[in-house]
């Protein structure tokens, strides 16, 4: 996708879907704290579905925008962070998992000021990063569902743990690719980013 394919429009369907996903974050937080697990699982499922849907609509109907390129990953990361903290607070997952995922985002954030000085915003999300987000978004409701006694909880625990392991591995893989790309940019002679003011 070239810069010409990315619009500056704000009110697009994908952007509205991403905004709706952001608005679901506090709803999920209230549900998880209140032990309303079934509704919390439903909100997570909706969030995962809309994360896939906004990307499909943006590509198919040529509604990719600069705002969307920032809003979509921001919504993903915020939802993941709140979900992690909520699940850890409920002792569904360990705090070490929170540290592992948040640590990756902190590492990437360290490159943002240097990239901004070169005229670059956050680098585009790659396919591995999206796959990691999908895996984690599937893992979280399953791990929450695993709190149910009986065979349903047992199956959910096994599948949820597997999705979480894959998600974390892919999340870090995508992060390392991001770091490699950022370092490549920072090693080149200083030139304005494509589309940036000279």
mmCIF file of C-alpha atoms in Angstrom:
data_model
loop_
_atom_site.group_PDB
_atom_site.id
_atom_site.type_symbol
_atom_site.label_atom_id
_atom_site.label_comp_id
_atom_site.label_asym_id
_atom_site.label_seq_id
_atom_site.Cartn_x
_atom_site.Cartn_y
_atom_site.Cartn_z
ATOM 1 C CA UNK A 1 0.000 0.000 0.000
ATOM 2 C CA UNK A 2 1.393 3.389 -1.010
ATOM 3 C CA UNK A 3 0.977 6.736 0.710
ATOM 4 C CA UNK A 4 -1.498 7.689 -2.027
ATOM 5 C CA UNK A 5 -3.765 4.854 -0.909
ATOM 6 C CA UNK A 6 -3.955 6.226 2.656
ATOM 7 C CA UNK A 7 -6.474 9.006 3.159
ATOM 8 C CA UNK A 8 -6.693 11.712 5.784
ATOM 9 C CA UNK A 9 -10.403 11.045 6.343
ATOM 10 C CA UNK A 10 -11.596 10.773 9.929
ATOM 11 C CA UNK A 11 -15.197 9.576 9.675
ATOM 12 C CA UNK A 12 -14.782 6.187 8.047
ATOM 13 C CA UNK A 13 -16.496 2.928 8.979
ATOM 14 C CA UNK A 14 -13.229 1.253 10.109
ATOM 15 C CA UNK A 15 -12.392 4.251 12.303
ATOM 16 C CA UNK A 16 -15.848 4.156 13.896
ATOM 17 C CA UNK A 17 -15.432 0.427 14.574
ATOM 18 C CA UNK A 18 -12.040 1.067 16.203
ATOM 19 C CA UNK A 19 -13.602 3.853 18.283
ATOM 20 C CA UNK A 20 -16.373 1.492 19.396
ATOM 21 C CA UNK A 21 -13.713 -1.026 20.423
ATOM 22 C CA UNK A 22 -12.037 1.671 22.515
ATOM 23 C CA UNK A 23 -15.366 2.424 24.212
ATOM 24 C CA UNK A 24 -15.705 -1.266 25.114
ATOM 25 C CA UNK A 25 -12.489 -1.145 27.167
ATOM 26 C CA UNK A 26 -14.029 0.438 30.318
ATOM 27 C CA UNK A 27 -17.109 -1.773 29.887
ATOM 28 C CA UNK A 28 -14.906 -4.860 30.009
ATOM 29 C CA UNK A 29 -12.984 -3.498 33.008
ATOM 30 C CA UNK A 30 -16.219 -3.061 34.987
ATOM 31 C CA UNK A 31 -17.434 -6.534 34.008
ATOM 32 C CA UNK A 32 -14.202 -8.311 34.934
ATOM 33 C CA UNK A 33 -13.937 -6.524 38.290
ATOM 34 C CA UNK A 34 -17.571 -7.332 39.016
ATOM 35 C CA UNK A 35 -17.042 -11.041 38.193
ATOM 36 C CA UNK A 36 -19.585 -10.906 35.371
ATOM 37 C CA UNK A 37 -17.557 -13.452 33.431
ATOM 38 C CA UNK A 38 -20.079 -14.443 30.764
ATOM 39 C CA UNK A 39 -20.634 -10.828 29.745
ATOM 40 C CA UNK A 40 -16.892 -10.163 29.916
ATOM 41 C CA UNK A 41 -16.257 -13.093 27.554
ATOM 42 C CA UNK A 42 -18.928 -11.712 25.211
ATOM 43 C CA UNK A 43 -17.260 -8.271 25.167
ATOM 44 C CA UNK A 44 -13.880 -9.856 24.437
ATOM 45 C CA UNK A 45 -15.406 -11.876 21.599
ATOM 46 C CA UNK A 46 -16.973 -8.743 20.112
ATOM 47 C CA UNK A 47 -13.673 -6.905 20.421
ATOM 48 C CA UNK A 48 -11.810 -9.669 18.613
ATOM 49 C CA UNK A 49 -14.398 -9.794 15.837
ATOM 50 C CA UNK A 50 -14.390 -6.030 15.295
ATOM 51 C CA UNK A 51 -10.577 -6.003 15.228
ATOM 52 C CA UNK A 52 -10.754 -8.330 12.222
ATOM 53 C CA UNK A 53 -13.743 -6.544 10.680
ATOM 54 C CA UNK A 54 -12.317 -3.019 10.568
ATOM 55 C CA UNK A 55 -9.231 -4.220 8.695
ATOM 56 C CA UNK A 56 -11.308 -6.121 6.143
ATOM 57 C CA UNK A 57 -13.568 -3.126 5.511
ATOM 58 C CA UNK A 58 -10.631 -0.724 5.256
ATOM 59 C CA UNK A 59 -8.922 -2.842 2.600
ATOM 60 C CA UNK A 60 -11.970 -3.910 0.632
ATOM 61 C CA UNK A 61 -13.611 -0.494 0.437
ATOM 62 C CA UNK A 62 -10.400 1.554 0.240
ATOM 63 C CA UNK A 63 -11.022 3.291 3.555
ATOM 64 C CA UNK A 64 -7.508 2.993 4.950
ATOM 65 C CA UNK A 65 -6.679 6.259 6.722
ATOM 66 C CA UNK A 66 -3.819 7.745 8.681
ATOM 67 C CA UNK A 67 -6.048 8.008 11.744
ATOM 68 C CA UNK A 68 -7.042 4.365 11.367
ATOM 69 C CA UNK A 69 -3.417 3.288 11.150
ATOM 70 C CA UNK A 70 -2.895 4.816 14.597
ATOM 71 C CA UNK A 71 -6.314 4.167 16.132
ATOM 72 C CA UNK A 72 -6.533 0.439 15.365
ATOM 73 C CA UNK A 73 -3.247 -0.642 17.018
ATOM 74 C CA UNK A 74 -3.862 1.785 19.893
ATOM 75 C CA UNK A 75 -7.250 0.171 20.529
ATOM 76 C CA UNK A 76 -5.667 -3.284 20.322
ATOM 77 C CA UNK A 77 -2.916 -2.460 22.804
ATOM 78 C CA UNK A 78 -5.223 -0.710 25.258
ATOM 79 C CA UNK A 79 -7.676 -3.621 25.184
ATOM 80 C CA UNK A 80 -4.850 -6.108 25.668
ATOM 81 C CA UNK A 81 -3.413 -4.092 28.576
ATOM 82 C CA UNK A 82 -6.740 -3.722 30.397
ATOM 83 C CA UNK A 83 -7.563 -7.379 29.781
ATOM 84 C CA UNK A 84 -4.177 -8.501 31.092
ATOM 85 C CA UNK A 85 -4.448 -6.401 34.235
ATOM 86 C CA UNK A 86 -8.036 -7.549 34.835
ATOM 87 C CA UNK A 87 -7.196 -11.225 34.395
ATOM 88 C CA UNK A 88 -4.078 -10.928 36.558
ATOM 89 C CA UNK A 89 -6.058 -9.100 39.246
ATOM 90 C CA UNK A 90 -8.513 -12.010 39.193
ATOM 91 C CA UNK A 91 -5.582 -14.490 39.392
ATOM 92 C CA UNK A 92 -6.618 -15.998 36.055
ATOM 93 C CA UNK A 93 -3.104 -15.370 34.686
ATOM 94 C CA UNK A 94 0.212 -14.597 36.359
ATOM 95 C CA UNK A 95 1.624 -11.083 36.599
ATOM 96 C CA UNK A 96 4.717 -12.380 34.796
ATOM 97 C CA UNK A 97 2.602 -12.620 31.626
ATOM 98 C CA UNK A 98 1.564 -8.994 32.059
ATOM 99 C CA UNK A 99 5.217 -7.989 32.405
ATOM 100 C CA UNK A 100 6.202 -10.002 29.331
ATOM 101 C CA UNK A 101 3.639 -8.371 27.060
ATOM 102 C CA UNK A 102 3.862 -4.847 28.490
ATOM 103 C CA UNK A 103 7.664 -5.061 28.417
ATOM 104 C CA UNK A 104 7.564 -5.601 24.658
ATOM 105 C CA UNK A 105 5.423 -2.486 24.169
ATOM 106 C CA UNK A 106 7.727 -0.433 26.382
ATOM 107 C CA UNK A 107 10.689 -1.588 24.253
ATOM 108 C CA UNK A 108 8.963 -0.440 21.060
ATOM 109 C CA UNK A 109 7.895 2.855 22.633
ATOM 110 C CA UNK A 110 11.560 3.670 23.269
ATOM 111 C CA UNK A 111 12.068 4.008 19.504
ATOM 112 C CA UNK A 112 9.186 6.427 18.918
ATOM 113 C CA UNK A 113 11.006 9.679 19.865
ATOM 114 C CA UNK A 114 13.957 8.876 17.586
ATOM 115 C CA UNK A 115 11.638 7.937 14.720
ATOM 116 C CA UNK A 116 9.607 11.114 15.263
ATOM 117 C CA UNK A 117 12.785 13.192 14.947
ATOM 118 C CA UNK A 118 13.264 11.630 11.499
ATOM 119 C CA UNK A 119 9.703 12.504 10.534
ATOM 120 C CA UNK A 120 8.282 9.010 11.026
ATOM 121 C CA UNK A 121 5.274 8.024 13.084
ATOM 122 C CA UNK A 122 4.810 4.524 14.489
ATOM 123 C CA UNK A 123 5.810 1.921 11.915
ATOM 124 C CA UNK A 124 2.955 0.006 10.243
ATOM 125 C CA UNK A 125 1.635 -3.092 11.986
ATOM 126 C CA UNK A 126 2.848 -6.215 10.196
ATOM 127 C CA UNK A 127 0.993 -9.469 9.582
ATOM 128 C CA UNK A 128 2.776 -11.251 12.437
ATOM 129 C CA UNK A 129 1.713 -8.511 14.825
ATOM 130 C CA UNK A 130 -1.917 -8.844 13.736
ATOM 131 C CA UNK A 131 -1.703 -12.635 14.098
ATOM 132 C CA UNK A 132 -0.312 -12.170 17.607
ATOM 133 C CA UNK A 133 -3.184 -9.855 18.523
ATOM 134 C CA UNK A 134 -5.729 -12.358 17.190
ATOM 135 C CA UNK A 135 -4.129 -15.184 19.169
ATOM 136 C CA UNK A 136 -4.171 -13.143 22.380
ATOM 137 C CA UNK A 137 -7.739 -11.987 21.788
ATOM 138 C CA UNK A 138 -8.773 -15.630 21.465
ATOM 139 C CA UNK A 139 -6.689 -16.667 24.477
ATOM 140 C CA UNK A 140 -8.159 -14.174 26.943
ATOM 141 C CA UNK A 141 -11.841 -15.177 26.746
ATOM 142 C CA UNK A 142 -10.858 -18.840 26.764
ATOM 143 C CA UNK A 143 -8.724 -18.368 29.891
ATOM 144 C CA UNK A 144 -11.628 -16.553 31.508
ATOM 145 C CA UNK A 145 -13.983 -19.348 30.470
ATOM 146 C CA UNK A 146 -11.532 -21.823 32.001
ATOM 147 C CA UNK A 147 -12.695 -20.628 35.415
ATOM 148 C CA UNK A 148 -15.884 -22.627 34.865
ATOM 149 C CA UNK A 149 -15.787 -26.034 36.569
ATOM 150 C CA UNK A 150 -16.117 -29.151 34.451
ATOM 151 C CA UNK A 151 -15.055 -30.269 30.981
ATOM 152 C CA UNK A 152 -15.850 -26.908 29.364
ATOM 153 C CA UNK A 153 -13.405 -25.158 31.687
ATOM 154 C CA UNK A 154 -10.753 -27.835 31.138
ATOM 155 C CA UNK A 155 -10.951 -27.624 27.331
ATOM 156 C CA UNK A 156 -10.972 -23.818 27.465
ATOM 157 C CA UNK A 157 -7.864 -23.859 29.662
ATOM 158 C CA UNK A 158 -5.894 -26.082 27.280
ATOM 159 C CA UNK A 159 -6.832 -24.144 24.149
ATOM 160 C CA UNK A 160 -6.524 -20.774 25.886
ATOM 161 C CA UNK A 161 -3.064 -21.564 27.224
ATOM 162 C CA UNK A 162 -1.936 -22.679 23.764
ATOM 163 C CA UNK A 163 -3.290 -19.486 22.161
ATOM 164 C CA UNK A 164 -1.608 -17.385 24.853
ATOM 165 C CA UNK A 165 1.751 -19.095 24.285
ATOM 166 C CA UNK A 166 1.529 -18.609 20.523
ATOM 167 C CA UNK A 167 0.297 -15.054 20.980
ATOM 168 C CA UNK A 168 3.181 -14.046 23.228
ATOM 169 C CA UNK A 169 5.742 -15.688 20.924
ATOM 170 C CA UNK A 170 4.303 -13.947 17.856
ATOM 171 C CA UNK A 171 3.965 -10.661 19.773
ATOM 172 C CA UNK A 172 7.665 -10.666 20.543
ATOM 173 C CA UNK A 173 8.581 -11.812 17.041
ATOM 174 C CA UNK A 174 6.618 -8.907 15.572
ATOM 175 C CA UNK A 175 8.254 -6.597 18.112
ATOM 176 C CA UNK A 176 11.750 -7.701 17.112
ATOM 177 C CA UNK A 177 10.893 -7.130 13.442
ATOM 178 C CA UNK A 178 9.690 -3.654 14.411
ATOM 179 C CA UNK A 179 12.966 -3.001 16.234
ATOM 180 C CA UNK A 180 14.966 -4.178 13.212
ATOM 181 C CA UNK A 181 12.970 -1.874 10.935
ATOM 182 C CA UNK A 182 13.357 1.079 13.313
ATOM 183 C CA UNK A 183 17.111 0.533 13.598
ATOM 184 C CA UNK A 184 17.449 0.339 9.816
ATOM 185 C CA UNK A 185 15.712 3.711 9.504
ATOM 186 C CA UNK A 186 17.827 5.274 12.245
ATOM 187 C CA UNK A 187 21.078 4.004 10.667
ATOM 188 C CA UNK A 188 20.362 5.679 7.322
ATOM 189 C CA UNK A 189 21.356 9.294 6.655
ATOM 190 C CA UNK A 190 18.759 11.708 7.965
ATOM 191 C CA UNK A 191 16.066 12.226 5.313
ATOM 192 C CA UNK A 192 12.416 13.200 5.678
ATOM 193 C CA UNK A 193 9.950 10.354 5.925
ATOM 194 C CA UNK A 194 7.766 9.692 2.883
ATOM 195 C CA UNK A 195 5.023 12.295 2.907
ATOM 196 C CA UNK A 196 6.718 14.316 5.668
ATOM 197 C CA UNK A 197 7.493 17.990 5.358
ATOM 198 C CA UNK A 198 10.995 18.696 4.132
#
